[in-house]
Coordinates of C-alpha atoms and ligand atoms in Angstrom, one line a residue:
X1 CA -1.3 27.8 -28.1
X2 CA -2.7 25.5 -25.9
X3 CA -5.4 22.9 -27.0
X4 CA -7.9 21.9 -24.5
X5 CA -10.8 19.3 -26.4
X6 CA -14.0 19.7 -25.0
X7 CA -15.2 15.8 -24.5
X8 CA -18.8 17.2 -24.7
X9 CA -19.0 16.2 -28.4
X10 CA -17.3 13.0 -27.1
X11 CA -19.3 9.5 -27.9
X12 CA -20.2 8.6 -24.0
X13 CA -21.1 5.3 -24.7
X14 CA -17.4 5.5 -25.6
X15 CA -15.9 7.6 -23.1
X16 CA -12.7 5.9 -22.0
X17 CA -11.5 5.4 -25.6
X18 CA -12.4 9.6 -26.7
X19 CA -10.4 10.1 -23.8
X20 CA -7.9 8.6 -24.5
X21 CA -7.9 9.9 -28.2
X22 CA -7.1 13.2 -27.2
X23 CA -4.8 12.6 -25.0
X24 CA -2.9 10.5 -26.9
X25 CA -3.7 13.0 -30.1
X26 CA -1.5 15.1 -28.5
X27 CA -3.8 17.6 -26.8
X28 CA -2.6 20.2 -23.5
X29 CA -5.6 19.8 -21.2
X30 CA -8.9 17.8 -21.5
X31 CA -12.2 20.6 -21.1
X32 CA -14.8 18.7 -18.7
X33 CA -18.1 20.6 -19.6
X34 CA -20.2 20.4 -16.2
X35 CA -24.1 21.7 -16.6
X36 CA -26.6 21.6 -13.9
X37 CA -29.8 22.3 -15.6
X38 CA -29.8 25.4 -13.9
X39 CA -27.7 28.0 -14.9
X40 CA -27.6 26.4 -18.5
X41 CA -30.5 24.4 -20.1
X42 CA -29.0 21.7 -20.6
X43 CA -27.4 19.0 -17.8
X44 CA -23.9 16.8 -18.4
X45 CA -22.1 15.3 -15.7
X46 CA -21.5 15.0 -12.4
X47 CA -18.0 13.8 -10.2
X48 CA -18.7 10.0 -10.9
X49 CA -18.3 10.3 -14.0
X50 CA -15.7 12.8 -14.3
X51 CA -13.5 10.8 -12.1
X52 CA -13.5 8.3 -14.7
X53 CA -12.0 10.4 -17.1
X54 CA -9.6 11.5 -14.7
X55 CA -8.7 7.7 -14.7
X56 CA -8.6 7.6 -18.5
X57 CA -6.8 11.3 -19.3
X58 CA -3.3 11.2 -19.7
X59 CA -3.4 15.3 -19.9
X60 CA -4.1 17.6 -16.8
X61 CA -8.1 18.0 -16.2
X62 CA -9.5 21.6 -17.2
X63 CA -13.1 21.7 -15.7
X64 CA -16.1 24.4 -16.7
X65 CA -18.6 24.7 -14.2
X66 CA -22.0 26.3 -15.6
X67 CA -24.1 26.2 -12.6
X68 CA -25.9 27.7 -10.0
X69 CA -24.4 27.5 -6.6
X70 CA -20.7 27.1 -7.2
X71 CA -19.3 26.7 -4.2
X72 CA -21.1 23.5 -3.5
X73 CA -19.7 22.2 -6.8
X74 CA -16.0 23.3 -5.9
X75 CA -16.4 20.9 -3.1
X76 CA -17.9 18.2 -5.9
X77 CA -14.9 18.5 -8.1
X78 CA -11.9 19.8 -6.1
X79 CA -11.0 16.0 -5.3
X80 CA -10.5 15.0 -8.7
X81 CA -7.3 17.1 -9.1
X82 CA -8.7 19.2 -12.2
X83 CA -5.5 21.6 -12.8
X84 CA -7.8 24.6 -13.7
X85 CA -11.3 25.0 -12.3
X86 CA -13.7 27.7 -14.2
X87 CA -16.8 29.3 -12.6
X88 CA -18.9 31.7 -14.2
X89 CA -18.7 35.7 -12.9
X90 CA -22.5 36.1 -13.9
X91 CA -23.6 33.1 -11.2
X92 CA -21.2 34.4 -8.0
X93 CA -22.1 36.8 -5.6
X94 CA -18.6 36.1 -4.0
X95 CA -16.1 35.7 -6.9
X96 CA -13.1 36.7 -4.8
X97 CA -13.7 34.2 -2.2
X98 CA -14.6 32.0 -4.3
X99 CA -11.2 32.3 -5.9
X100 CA -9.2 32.1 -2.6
X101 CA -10.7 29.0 -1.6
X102 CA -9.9 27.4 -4.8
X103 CA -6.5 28.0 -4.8
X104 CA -6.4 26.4 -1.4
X105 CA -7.3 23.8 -2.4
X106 CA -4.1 23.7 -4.8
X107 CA -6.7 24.7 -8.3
X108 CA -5.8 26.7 -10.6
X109 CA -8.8 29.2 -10.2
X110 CA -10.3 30.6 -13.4
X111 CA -13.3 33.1 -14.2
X112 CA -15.7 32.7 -17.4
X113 CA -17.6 35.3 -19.0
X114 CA -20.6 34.8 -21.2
X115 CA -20.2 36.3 -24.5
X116 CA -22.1 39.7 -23.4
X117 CA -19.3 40.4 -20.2
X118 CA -16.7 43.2 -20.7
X119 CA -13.7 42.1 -19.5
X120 CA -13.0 45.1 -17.3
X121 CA -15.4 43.6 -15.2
X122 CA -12.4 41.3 -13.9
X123 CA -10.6 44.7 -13.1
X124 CA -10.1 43.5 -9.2
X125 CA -10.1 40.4 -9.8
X126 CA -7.2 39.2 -12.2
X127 CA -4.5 39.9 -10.3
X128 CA -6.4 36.3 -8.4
X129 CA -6.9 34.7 -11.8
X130 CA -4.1 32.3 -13.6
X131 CA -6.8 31.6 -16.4
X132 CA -9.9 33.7 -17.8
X133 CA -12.6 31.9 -20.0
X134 CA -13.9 33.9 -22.5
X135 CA -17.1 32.3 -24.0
X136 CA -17.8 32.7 -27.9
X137 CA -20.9 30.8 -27.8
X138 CA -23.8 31.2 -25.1
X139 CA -23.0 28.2 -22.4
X140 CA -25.2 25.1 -22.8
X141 CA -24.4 23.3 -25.9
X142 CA -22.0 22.0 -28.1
X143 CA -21.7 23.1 -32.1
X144 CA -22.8 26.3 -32.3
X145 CA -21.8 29.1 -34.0
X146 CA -18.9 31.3 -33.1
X147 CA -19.4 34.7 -31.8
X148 CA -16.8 37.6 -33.1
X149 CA -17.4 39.8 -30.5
X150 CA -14.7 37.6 -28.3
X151 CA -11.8 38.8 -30.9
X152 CA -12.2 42.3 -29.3
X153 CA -13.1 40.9 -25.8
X154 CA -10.1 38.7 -26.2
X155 CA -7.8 41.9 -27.1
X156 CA -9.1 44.3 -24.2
X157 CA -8.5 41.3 -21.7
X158 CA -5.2 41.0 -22.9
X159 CA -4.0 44.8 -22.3
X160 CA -5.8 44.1 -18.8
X161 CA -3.5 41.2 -18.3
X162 CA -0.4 42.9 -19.5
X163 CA -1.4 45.7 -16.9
X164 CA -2.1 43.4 -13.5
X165 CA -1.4 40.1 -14.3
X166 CA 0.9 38.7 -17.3
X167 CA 1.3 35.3 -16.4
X168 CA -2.8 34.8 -16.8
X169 CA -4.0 32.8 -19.4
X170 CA -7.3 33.7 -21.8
X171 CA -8.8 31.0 -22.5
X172 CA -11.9 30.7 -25.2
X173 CA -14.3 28.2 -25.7
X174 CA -17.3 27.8 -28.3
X175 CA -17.2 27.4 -32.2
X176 CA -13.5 27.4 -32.6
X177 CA -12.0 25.6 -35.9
X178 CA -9.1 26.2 -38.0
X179 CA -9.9 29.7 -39.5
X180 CA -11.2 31.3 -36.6
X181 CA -8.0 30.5 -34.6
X182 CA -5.7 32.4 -36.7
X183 CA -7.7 35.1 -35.4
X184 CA -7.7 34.0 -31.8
X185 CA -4.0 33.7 -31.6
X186 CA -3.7 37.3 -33.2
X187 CA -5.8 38.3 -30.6
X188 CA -3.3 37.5 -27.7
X189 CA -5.6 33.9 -26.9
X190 CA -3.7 31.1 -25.2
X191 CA -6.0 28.5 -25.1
X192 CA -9.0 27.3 -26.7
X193 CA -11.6 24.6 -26.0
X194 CA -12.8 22.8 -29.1
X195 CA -15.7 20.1 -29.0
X196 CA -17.4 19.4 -32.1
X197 CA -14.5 20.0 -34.4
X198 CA -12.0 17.9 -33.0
X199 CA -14.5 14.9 -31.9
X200 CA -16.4 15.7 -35.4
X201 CA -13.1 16.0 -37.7
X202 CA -13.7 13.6 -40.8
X203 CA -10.0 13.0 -40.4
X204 CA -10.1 11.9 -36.7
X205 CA -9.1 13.4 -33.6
X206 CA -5.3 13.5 -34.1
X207 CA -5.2 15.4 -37.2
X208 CA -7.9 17.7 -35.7
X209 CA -5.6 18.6 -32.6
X210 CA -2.7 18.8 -35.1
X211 CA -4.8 20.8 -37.4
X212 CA -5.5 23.4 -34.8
X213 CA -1.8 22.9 -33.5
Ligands
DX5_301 C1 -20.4 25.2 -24.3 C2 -19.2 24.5 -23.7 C3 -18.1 24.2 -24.7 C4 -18.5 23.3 -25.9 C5 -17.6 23.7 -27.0 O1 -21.3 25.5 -23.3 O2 -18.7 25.3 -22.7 O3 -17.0 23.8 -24.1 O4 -18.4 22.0 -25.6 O5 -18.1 22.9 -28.1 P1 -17.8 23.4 -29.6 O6 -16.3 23.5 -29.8 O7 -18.5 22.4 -30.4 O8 -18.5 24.8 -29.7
ZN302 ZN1 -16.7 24.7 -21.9

């Protein structure tokens, strides 16, 4: 499985060296949480500041867009490399364009469901996908409590996959630890995001990833 830390539960008076952490920690991608206020109550950061840990990760950029208007922040981010870019299905009137012109522009384009979202609702769409986010937690915040529901989410996405599309990832972000990923991978899961318990782990951050690993 991959690991992808979310550096939401980062210290950002810190940034560069959590960064770092990870990467060097030994983690597979580094989750950029983006919020706009909008969509999600709650607003993180915009391309200035990502580009910065661009410049610090040593590990491909995975980037999570929960906002309104996504196209506008395709253009925002698209620059800054990210190998997968995530928008969310319930904020996109377009998802297939959308899709298209993210893989133009050489992304690896991604769809993320809220936790209510059946995955058949990507029918049409995964043969377009290489990644689908499946949320556990309602977007907005770090450290909160995972949501079961995603085990069973996670297994109908996966016959989906294995239908249309079986080199597309699932991908599930929000509460994840050491237990509840036992179930994840079970559940056909090939990557999950983790914030507050690798950047929280009394141990530190490299004993977290390798915990999960
Ligand atoms: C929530 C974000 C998550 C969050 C995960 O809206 O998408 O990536 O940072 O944090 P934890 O692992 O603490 O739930
Ligand atoms: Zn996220």
């Amino acid at each position: 499985m991959l690991i992808a830390p979310s550096i939401l539960s980062a210290d950002f008076g810190h940034l560069e060296r959590d960064v770092r952490a990870v990467c060097d920690g030994g983690c597979d991608l580094v989750h950029v949480d983006v919020m706009d206020g909008h969509f999600v109550p709650n607003l993180t950061i915009g391309p200035v500041v990502v580009d910065a840990v661009a410049e610090a990760a040593t590990k491909p950029l995975d980037i999570h867009l929960m906002v309104e208007n996504n196209s506008f922040f395709v253009d925002l981010f698209s620059p800054l490399n990210p190998e997968y870019l995530s928008f969310h299905l319930e904020e996109e009137k377009h998802p297939h364009r959308l899709i298209q012109k993210i893989r133009a522009l050489g992304i690896r384009p991604s769809v993320a469901l809220n936790p209510h979202m059946l995955p058949e609702s990507l029918e049409f769409l995964i043969e377009d996908l290489d990644m689908v986010l499946l949320m556990s937690v309602n977007p907005g915040f770090g450290g909160q409590r995972f949501i079961h529901s995603v085990l069973e989410r996670a297994v109908r996405l996966k016959e989906l996959i294995e239908k249309r599309n079986p080199k597309c990832l699932i991908e599930v972000d929000g509460g994840v630890n050491d237990i509840n990923i036992h179930m994840l991978k079970e559940a056909g899961v090939d990557v999950v995001v983790a914030g507050s318990y690798v950047y929280k782990h009394p141990e530190g951050v490299k004993e977290a990833i390798a915990s999960l690993k």
